[in-house]
Amino acid sequence: MLPLTTPVGAVRIVIGAIPITLLIALFALIMLISLALPRERREYVLQLAPIVVQLVRAIAKPSRSTAR
């Protein structure tokens, strides 16, 4: 594990934070879309939230070939 003080260590931490930022942005987008829809359709959009979480977790997990 590289310390944060090295440039490579800092870059790895920033790259690791990108999926978290993506998750937050997708949740915000889903909530905004759900507010714009009628109540009946809002339930369908809110059902997408767990799917989005699973997708981002799958993207955020490092593959075994890149993990050190």
PDB file of C-alpha atoms in Angstrom, residues 7-10 17 21 24 26-27 31 33 35-36 38 40 43-44 47 56 59 61 63-66:
ATOM      1  CA  PRO A   7       1.896  11.043  -6.012  1.00  0.00           C
ATOM      2  CA  VAL A   8       0.944   7.505  -7.039  1.00  0.00           C
ATOM      3  CA  GLY A   9      -0.736   6.870  -3.673  1.00  0.00           C
ATOM      4  CA  ALA A  10      -2.735  10.076  -3.960  1.00  0.00           C
ATOM      5  CA  ALA A  17     -13.291   7.890  -4.894  1.00  0.00           C
ATOM      6  CA  THR A  21     -19.059  10.099  -6.514  1.00  0.00           C
ATOM      7  CA  ILE A  24     -24.076   9.778  -5.200  1.00  0.00           C
ATOM      8  CA  LEU A  26     -26.891   8.524  -9.763  1.00  0.00           C
ATOM      9  CA  PHE A  27     -28.935   8.569  -6.557  1.00  0.00           C
ATOM     10  CA  MET A  31     -34.521  11.201  -6.860  1.00  0.00           C
ATOM     11  CA  ILE A  33     -36.588  12.048 -11.850  1.00  0.00           C
ATOM     12  CA  LEU A  35     -40.006  13.968  -8.066  1.00  0.00           C
ATOM     13  CA  ALA A  36     -40.908  15.020 -11.594  1.00  0.00           C
ATOM     14  CA  PRO A  38     -46.698  11.391 -11.108  1.00  0.00           C
ATOM     15  CA  GLU A  40     -48.027   6.149  -9.710  1.00  0.00           C
ATOM     16  CA  GLU A  43     -42.630   3.836  -7.469  1.00  0.00           C
ATOM     17  CA  TYR A  44     -41.162   2.325 -10.634  1.00  0.00           C
ATOM     18  CA  GLN A  47     -37.211   0.521  -7.698  1.00  0.00           C
ATOM     19  CA  VAL A  56     -21.738   0.808  -9.011  1.00  0.00           C
ATOM     20  CA  ILE A  59     -17.733  -1.290 -11.135  1.00  0.00           C
ATOM     21  CA  LYS A  61     -14.670  -3.617  -7.040  1.00  0.00           C
ATOM     22  CA  SER A  63     -10.509  -7.021 -10.392  1.00  0.00           C
ATOM     23  CA  ARG A  64      -8.117  -9.630  -9.044  1.00  0.00           C
ATOM     24  CA  SER A  65      -5.616  -8.888 -11.792  1.00  0.00           C
ATOM     25  CA  THR A  66      -5.319  -5.211 -10.825  1.00  0.00           C
TER      26      THR A  66
END
